[in-house]
Amino acid sequence: MYVRFTELPVVDQDRAVAFYTEKLGFRVAQDRPYHEGWRWITLQIPGSQTKILLTRKTAETARDGVPSLVLTVDDVFQSYRQLKEKGVLFTTEPTDAPWDGREVFAVFQDSEENLVMIGTEGR
């Protein structure tokens, strides 16, 4: 069993696709017509079964101060440097996680003003 997809609210699907494919290296798994003026777009992280479905962002889906997506990386400092070089705007630089001293995290803002956390997994 695995998670097939999780939803990520966006305002502009094309802008979000460009951000996640060009800056984070995701690939488009599906891009099909869905509702009027909207498409069923799923993005896939290379090497992962879980996909991200780009859903329509509304006032109800806004998550003030809470990451909409949490990604685990091998090295937060290296990922931070690589993403900064690609123009990704970080709101939190690499920091020791207060919830687990073995973890490090950083937070950036995507093209749709969602907060995305990258972090290590405590071992």
Tab-separated table of N, CA and C in Angstrom:
chain	number	residue	atom	x	y	z
A	1	MET	N	0.855	-1.173	0.000
A	1	MET	CA	0.000	0.000	0.000
A	1	MET	C	0.897	1.230	0.000
A	2	TYR	N	0.459	2.261	-0.689
A	2	TYR	CA	1.167	3.538	-0.692
A	2	TYR	C	0.156	4.645	-0.984
A	3	VAL	N	0.576	5.876	-0.785
A	3	VAL	CA	-0.268	7.034	-1.087
A	3	VAL	C	-0.160	7.295	-2.589
A	4	ARG	N	-1.281	7.267	-3.303
A	4	ARG	CA	-1.267	7.488	-4.749
A	4	ARG	C	-0.945	8.943	-5.071
A	5	PHE	N	-1.672	9.867	-4.433
A	5	PHE	CA	-1.360	11.283	-4.611
A	5	PHE	C	-1.814	12.072	-3.397
A	6	THR	N	-1.219	13.231	-3.264
A	6	THR	CA	-1.641	14.204	-2.275
A	6	THR	C	-1.944	15.483	-3.031
A	7	GLU	N	-2.788	16.313	-2.488
A	7	GLU	CA	-3.203	17.526	-3.191
A	7	GLU	C	-2.342	18.719	-2.795
A	8	LEU	N	-2.027	19.540	-3.784
A	8	LEU	CA	-1.308	20.786	-3.566
A	8	LEU	C	-2.108	21.896	-4.231
A	9	PRO	N	-2.641	22.833	-3.453
A	9	PRO	CA	-3.477	23.889	-4.032
A	9	PRO	C	-2.647	24.940	-4.770
A	10	VAL	N	-3.089	25.259	-5.986
A	10	VAL	CA	-2.388	26.240	-6.813
A	10	VAL	C	-3.394	27.180	-7.472
A	11	VAL	N	-2.915	28.351	-7.843
A	11	VAL	CA	-3.732	29.317	-8.566
A	11	VAL	C	-3.517	29.146	-10.072
A	12	ASP	N	-2.268	28.978	-10.465
A	12	ASP	CA	-1.904	28.902	-11.878
A	12	ASP	C	-1.177	27.568	-12.116
A	13	GLN	N	-1.845	26.645	-12.778
A	13	GLN	CA	-1.266	25.322	-12.980
A	13	GLN	C	0.014	25.358	-13.819
A	14	ASP	N	0.036	26.149	-14.871
A	14	ASP	CA	1.224	26.208	-15.721
A	14	ASP	C	2.418	26.755	-14.949
A	15	ARG	N	2.194	27.780	-14.169
A	15	ARG	CA	3.270	28.366	-13.362
A	15	ARG	C	3.776	27.353	-12.334
A	16	ALA	N	2.852	26.618	-11.708
A	16	ALA	CA	3.237	25.603	-10.722
A	16	ALA	C	4.010	24.465	-11.376
A	17	VAL	N	3.569	24.020	-12.551
A	17	VAL	CA	4.286	22.960	-13.265
A	17	VAL	C	5.707	23.424	-13.574
A	18	ALA	N	5.852	24.641	-14.068
A	18	ALA	CA	7.185	25.159	-14.381
A	18	ALA	C	8.060	25.191	-13.129
A	19	PHE	N	7.513	25.654	-12.010
A	19	PHE	CA	8.282	25.735	-10.771
A	19	PHE	C	8.755	24.350	-10.333
A	20	TYR	N	7.833	23.419	-10.242
A	20	TYR	CA	8.177	22.105	-9.700
A	20	TYR	C	9.032	21.259	-10.654
A	21	THR	N	8.888	21.447	-11.962
A	21	THR	CA	9.716	20.675	-12.888
A	21	THR	C	11.094	21.325	-13.059
A	22	GLU	N	11.143	22.630	-13.201
A	22	GLU	CA	12.412	23.310	-13.462
A	22	GLU	C	13.268	23.485	-12.203
A	23	LYS	N	12.647	23.745	-11.084
A	23	LYS	CA	13.418	24.025	-9.870
A	23	LYS	C	13.617	22.796	-8.986
A	24	LEU	N	12.627	21.897	-8.924
A	24	LEU	CA	12.736	20.739	-8.044
A	24	LEU	C	12.968	19.422	-8.784
A	25	GLY	N	12.867	19.435	-10.102
A	25	GLY	CA	13.144	18.229	-10.870
A	25	GLY	C	12.012	17.210	-10.908
A	26	PHE	N	10.783	17.626	-10.537
A	26	PHE	CA	9.641	16.722	-10.647
A	26	PHE	C	9.335	16.535	-12.129
A	27	ARG	N	8.544	15.507	-12.445
A	27	ARG	CA	8.121	15.320	-13.831
A	27	ARG	C	6.602	15.273	-13.878
A	28	VAL	N	6.032	15.656	-15.000
A	28	VAL	CA	4.580	15.610	-15.176
A	28	VAL	C	4.202	14.157	-15.458
A	29	ALA	N	3.369	13.579	-14.594
A	29	ALA	CA	2.905	12.206	-14.770
A	29	ALA	C	1.634	12.172	-15.613
A	30	GLN	N	0.717	13.123	-15.362
A	30	GLN	CA	-0.529	13.237	-16.134
A	30	GLN	C	-0.854	14.713	-16.328
A	31	ASP	N	-1.426	15.015	-17.479
A	31	ASP	CA	-1.922	16.364	-17.773
A	31	ASP	C	-3.074	16.186	-18.746
A	32	ARG	N	-4.308	16.180	-18.182
A	32	ARG	CA	-5.503	15.932	-18.989
A	32	ARG	C	-6.580	16.958	-18.645
A	33	PRO	N	-7.472	17.242	-19.604
A	33	PRO	CA	-8.611	18.114	-19.275
A	33	PRO	C	-9.406	17.508	-18.123
A	34	TYR	N	-9.949	18.380	-17.274
A	34	TYR	CA	-10.695	17.891	-16.114
A	34	TYR	C	-12.006	18.661	-16.003
A	35	HIS	N	-12.013	19.762	-15.308
A	35	HIS	CA	-13.184	20.640	-15.244
A	35	HIS	C	-12.934	21.824	-16.161
A	36	GLU	N	-13.994	22.529	-16.470
A	36	GLU	CA	-13.869	23.685	-17.353
A	36	GLU	C	-12.796	24.639	-16.822
A	37	GLY	N	-11.794	24.911	-17.655
A	37	GLY	CA	-10.735	25.826	-17.274
A	37	GLY	C	-9.715	25.233	-16.315
A	38	TRP	N	-9.746	23.944	-16.119
A	38	TRP	CA	-8.838	23.294	-15.170
A	38	TRP	C	-8.412	21.943	-15.729
A	39	ARG	N	-7.212	21.498	-15.350
A	39	ARG	CA	-6.713	20.217	-15.835
A	39	ARG	C	-6.381	19.301	-14.661
A	40	TRP	N	-6.375	18.013	-14.932
A	40	TRP	CA	-5.940	17.009	-13.959
A	40	TRP	C	-4.443	16.844	-14.197
A	41	ILE	N	-3.655	17.486	-13.340
A	41	ILE	CA	-2.201	17.424	-13.486
A	41	ILE	C	-1.629	16.774	-12.235
A	42	THR	N	-0.879	15.701	-12.460
A	42	THR	CA	-0.142	15.100	-11.352
A	42	THR	C	1.345	15.205	-11.665
A	43	LEU	N	2.100	15.476	-10.634
A	43	LEU	CA	3.552	15.558	-10.725
A	43	LEU	C	4.137	14.393	-9.949
A	44	GLN	N	5.257	13.891	-10.425
A	44	GLN	CA	5.899	12.777	-9.743
A	44	GLN	C	7.328	13.157	-9.376
A	45	ILE	N	7.693	12.769	-8.172
A	45	ILE	CA	9.061	12.954	-7.709
A	45	ILE	C	9.841	11.743	-8.208
A	46	PRO	N	10.942	11.959	-8.913
A	46	PRO	CA	11.714	10.806	-9.391
A	46	PRO	C	12.051	9.847	-8.242
A	47	GLY	N	11.783	8.558	-8.470
A	47	GLY	CA	12.072	7.541	-7.477
A	47	GLY	C	10.992	7.336	-6.436
A	48	SER	N	9.882	8.044	-6.545
A	48	SER	CA	8.803	7.938	-5.565
A	48	SER	C	7.518	7.497	-6.253
A	49	GLN	N	6.706	6.711	-5.557
A	49	GLN	CA	5.413	6.310	-6.109
A	49	GLN	C	4.361	7.397	-5.911
A	50	THR	N	4.489	8.179	-4.860
A	50	THR	CA	3.487	9.196	-4.545
A	50	THR	C	3.563	10.345	-5.546
A	51	LYS	N	2.399	10.759	-6.006
A	51	LYS	CA	2.303	11.888	-6.937
A	51	LYS	C	1.642	13.075	-6.232
A	52	ILE	N	1.761	14.240	-6.840
A	52	ILE	CA	1.156	15.458	-6.302
A	52	ILE	C	0.142	15.951	-7.314
A	53	LEU	N	-1.108	16.079	-6.881
A	53	LEU	CA	-2.191	16.562	-7.728
A	53	LEU	C	-2.342	18.062	-7.514
A	54	LEU	N	-2.262	18.834	-8.607
A	54	LEU	CA	-2.419	20.282	-8.515
A	54	LEU	C	-3.904	20.623	-8.506
A	55	THR	N	-4.415	20.997	-7.342
A	55	THR	CA	-5.826	21.337	-7.192
A	55	THR	C	-5.994	22.853	-7.183
A	56	ARG	N	-7.235	23.286	-7.373
A	56	ARG	CA	-7.539	24.722	-7.423
A	56	ARG	C	-7.466	25.318	-6.019
A	57	LYS	N	-6.654	26.368	-5.870
A	57	LYS	CA	-6.487	27.035	-4.576
A	57	LYS	C	-7.673	27.964	-4.323
A	58	THR	N	-8.230	27.847	-3.136
A	58	THR	CA	-9.342	28.697	-2.718
A	58	THR	C	-9.006	29.293	-1.353
A	59	ALA	N	-9.843	30.178	-0.880
A	59	ALA	CA	-9.639	30.761	0.454
A	59	ALA	C	-9.647	29.673	1.521
A	60	GLU	N	-10.439	28.628	1.302
A	60	GLU	CA	-10.535	27.538	2.274
A	60	GLU	C	-9.281	26.668	2.300
A	61	THR	N	-8.539	26.627	1.189
A	61	THR	CA	-7.349	25.779	1.150
A	61	THR	C	-6.089	26.515	1.583
A	62	ALA	N	-6.187	27.803	1.855
A	62	ALA	CA	-5.021	28.562	2.317
A	62	ALA	C	-4.587	28.035	3.678
A	63	ARG	N	-3.282	27.857	3.859
A	63	ARG	CA	-2.747	27.300	5.101
A	63	ARG	C	-1.710	28.265	5.659
A	64	ASP	N	-2.158	29.300	6.312
A	64	ASP	CA	-1.269	30.333	6.828
A	64	ASP	C	-0.197	29.765	7.749
A	65	GLY	N	1.042	29.875	7.305
A	65	GLY	CA	2.174	29.492	8.124
A	65	GLY	C	2.434	28.006	8.245
A	66	VAL	N	1.605	27.159	7.637
A	66	VAL	CA	1.767	25.707	7.737
A	66	VAL	C	2.205	25.185	6.368
A	67	PRO	N	3.283	24.411	6.311
A	67	PRO	CA	3.699	23.876	5.008
A	67	PRO	C	2.596	23.034	4.362
A	68	SER	N	2.418	23.233	3.074
A	68	SER	CA	1.460	22.445	2.304
A	68	SER	C	2.064	21.133	1.846
A	69	LEU	N	3.396	21.072	1.863
A	69	LEU	CA	4.109	19.900	1.378
A	69	LEU	C	5.376	19.762	2.197
A	70	VAL	N	5.704	18.535	2.592
A	70	VAL	CA	6.940	18.257	3.333
A	70	VAL	C	7.703	17.196	2.558
A	71	LEU	N	8.929	17.526	2.174
A	71	LEU	CA	9.763	16.630	1.384
A	71	LEU	C	10.984	16.217	2.197
A	72	THR	N	11.336	14.943	2.151
A	72	THR	CA	12.530	14.451	2.820
A	72	THR	C	13.673	14.419	1.819
A	73	VAL	N	14.804	14.982	2.212
A	73	VAL	CA	15.999	15.010	1.377
A	73	VAL	C	17.162	14.411	2.172
A	74	ASP	N	18.207	14.014	1.478
A	74	ASP	CA	19.368	13.438	2.151
A	74	ASP	C	20.186	14.502	2.877
A	75	ASP	N	20.304	15.678	2.259
A	75	ASP	CA	21.149	16.739	2.812
A	75	ASP	C	20.444	18.074	2.634
A	76	VAL	N	19.901	18.608	3.716
A	76	VAL	CA	19.157	19.867	3.655
A	76	VAL	C	20.060	21.011	3.205
A	77	PHE	N	21.296	21.053	3.696
A	77	PHE	CA	22.200	22.149	3.354
A	77	PHE	C	22.520	22.160	1.866
A	78	GLN	N	22.773	20.990	1.295
A	78	GLN	CA	23.051	20.894	-0.136
A	78	GLN	C	21.807	21.256	-0.950
A	79	SER	N	20.647	20.724	-0.572
A	79	SER	CA	19.400	21.042	-1.284
A	79	SER	C	19.098	22.533	-1.186
A	80	TYR	N	19.312	23.106	-0.023
A	80	TYR	CA	19.105	24.541	0.190
A	80	TYR	C	19.966	25.342	-0.790
A	81	ARG	N	21.258	25.017	-0.879
A	81	ARG	CA	22.163	25.752	-1.776
A	81	ARG	C	21.719	25.602	-3.235
A	82	GLN	N	21.402	24.369	-3.638
A	82	GLN	CA	20.999	24.128	-5.027
A	82	GLN	C	19.723	24.882	-5.382
A	83	LEU	N	18.753	24.862	-4.488
A	83	LEU	CA	17.487	25.552	-4.761
A	83	LEU	C	17.665	27.066	-4.741
A	84	LYS	N	18.471	27.587	-3.819
A	84	LYS	CA	18.745	29.040	-3.787
A	84	LYS	C	19.375	29.480	-5.107
A	85	GLU	N	20.291	28.667	-5.638
A	85	GLU	CA	20.934	28.990	-6.919
A	85	GLU	C	19.921	29.048	-8.057
A	86	LYS	N	18.810	28.317	-7.921
A	86	LYS	CA	17.755	28.321	-8.947
A	86	LYS	C	16.721	29.405	-8.692
A	87	GLY	N	16.952	30.239	-7.674
A	87	GLY	CA	16.059	31.353	-7.401
A	87	GLY	C	14.906	31.049	-6.462
A	88	VAL	N	14.952	29.920	-5.767
A	88	VAL	CA	13.887	29.574	-4.828
A	88	VAL	C	14.014	30.468	-3.588
A	89	LEU	N	12.890	31.039	-3.152
A	89	LEU	CA	12.838	31.945	-2.011
A	89	LEU	C	12.585	31.166	-0.727
A	90	PHE	N	13.559	31.158	0.163
A	90	PHE	CA	13.420	30.464	1.440
A	90	PHE	C	12.914	31.419	2.510
A	91	THR	N	11.996	30.939	3.329
A	91	THR	CA	11.500	31.713	4.467
A	91	THR	C	12.191	31.295	5.757
A	92	THR	N	12.770	30.076	5.753
A	92	THR	CA	13.530	29.569	6.895
A	92	THR	C	14.770	28.874	6.362
A	93	GLU	N	15.943	29.340	6.791
A	93	GLU	CA	17.197	28.711	6.395
A	93	GLU	C	17.341	27.382	7.134
A	94	PRO	N	18.281	26.521	6.717
A	94	PRO	CA	18.464	25.246	7.420
A	94	PRO	C	18.630	25.452	8.926
A	95	THR	N	17.813	24.726	9.677
A	95	THR	CA	17.708	24.887	11.119
A	95	THR	C	17.533	23.521	11.767
A	96	ASP	N	18.090	23.357	12.968
A	96	ASP	CA	17.835	22.130	13.721
A	96	ASP	C	16.359	22.096	14.096
A	97	ALA	N	15.755	20.943	13.931
A	97	ALA	CA	14.324	20.791	14.211
A	97	ALA	C	14.084	20.718	15.715
A	98	PRO	N	13.208	21.573	16.230
A	98	PRO	CA	12.921	21.536	17.671
A	98	PRO	C	12.184	20.265	18.089
A	99	TRP	N	11.533	19.588	17.150
A	99	TRP	CA	10.782	18.373	17.469
A	99	TRP	C	11.668	17.125	17.500
A	100	ASP	N	12.898	17.232	16.920
A	100	ASP	CA	13.807	16.090	16.928
A	100	ASP	C	15.207	16.607	16.624
A	101	GLY	N	16.085	16.569	17.596
A	101	GLY	CA	17.431	17.104	17.454
A	101	GLY	C	18.271	16.422	16.385
A	102	ARG	N	17.812	15.284	15.862
A	102	ARG	CA	18.536	14.588	14.801
A	102	ARG	C	18.133	15.080	13.412
A	103	GLU	N	17.151	15.958	13.342
A	103	GLU	CA	16.634	16.423	12.050
A	103	GLU	C	16.994	17.883	11.805
A	104	VAL	N	17.134	18.216	10.521
A	104	VAL	CA	17.359	19.580	10.063
A	104	VAL	C	16.272	19.873	9.042
A	105	PHE	N	15.790	21.122	9.008
A	105	PHE	CA	14.765	21.480	8.030
A	105	PHE	C	14.995	22.891	7.511
A	106	ALA	N	14.364	23.208	6.390
A	106	ALA	CA	14.317	24.548	5.817
A	106	ALA	C	12.957	24.683	5.144
A	107	VAL	N	12.490	25.894	4.977
A	107	VAL	CA	11.171	26.123	4.374
A	107	VAL	C	11.313	27.140	3.247
A	108	PHE	N	10.670	26.839	2.112
A	108	PHE	CA	10.651	27.796	1.007
A	108	PHE	C	9.223	28.023	0.551
A	109	GLN	N	9.067	29.059	-0.262
A	109	GLN	CA	7.766	29.412	-0.824
A	109	GLN	C	7.778	29.042	-2.293
A	110	ASP	N	6.727	28.339	-2.741
A	110	ASP	CA	6.663	27.970	-4.155
A	110	ASP	C	6.038	29.103	-4.970
A	111	SER	N	5.824	28.854	-6.240
A	111	SER	CA	5.276	29.878	-7.142
A	111	SER	C	3.849	30.272	-6.789
A	112	GLU	N	3.162	29.444	-5.991
A	112	GLU	CA	1.751	29.674	-5.651
A	112	GLU	C	1.578	30.126	-4.206
A	113	GLU	N	2.680	30.546	-3.584
A	113	GLU	CA	2.705	31.027	-2.207
A	113	GLU	C	2.422	29.937	-1.175
A	114	ASN	N	2.582	28.668	-1.575
A	114	ASN	CA	2.531	27.571	-0.617
A	114	ASN	C	3.878	27.482	0.065
A	115	LEU	N	3.875	27.127	1.336
A	115	LEU	CA	5.130	26.847	2.027
A	115	LEU	C	5.448	25.367	1.839
A	116	VAL	N	6.710	25.090	1.542
A	116	VAL	CA	7.183	23.725	1.356
A	116	VAL	C	8.386	23.534	2.264
A	117	MET	N	8.344	22.467	3.049
A	117	MET	CA	9.440	22.177	3.958
A	117	MET	C	10.283	21.055	3.364
A	118	ILE	N	11.604	21.238	3.409
A	118	ILE	CA	12.510	20.140	3.107
A	118	ILE	C	13.193	19.780	4.411
A	119	GLY	N	13.401	18.515	4.630
A	119	GLY	CA	14.019	18.110	5.892
A	119	GLY	C	14.620	16.734	5.811
A	120	THR	N	15.408	16.448	6.816
A	120	THR	CA	15.966	15.112	6.960
A	120	THR	C	15.037	14.329	7.867
A	121	GLU	N	15.204	13.033	7.839
A	121	GLU	CA	14.387	12.182	8.708
A	121	GLU	C	15.276	11.686	9.836
A	122	GLY	N	14.823	11.879	11.073
A	122	GLY	CA	15.604	11.445	12.227
A	122	GLY	C	15.889	9.962	12.156
A	123	ARG	N	17.100	9.592	12.486
A	123	ARG	CA	17.479	8.163	12.414
A	123	ARG	C	18.085	7.735	13.712
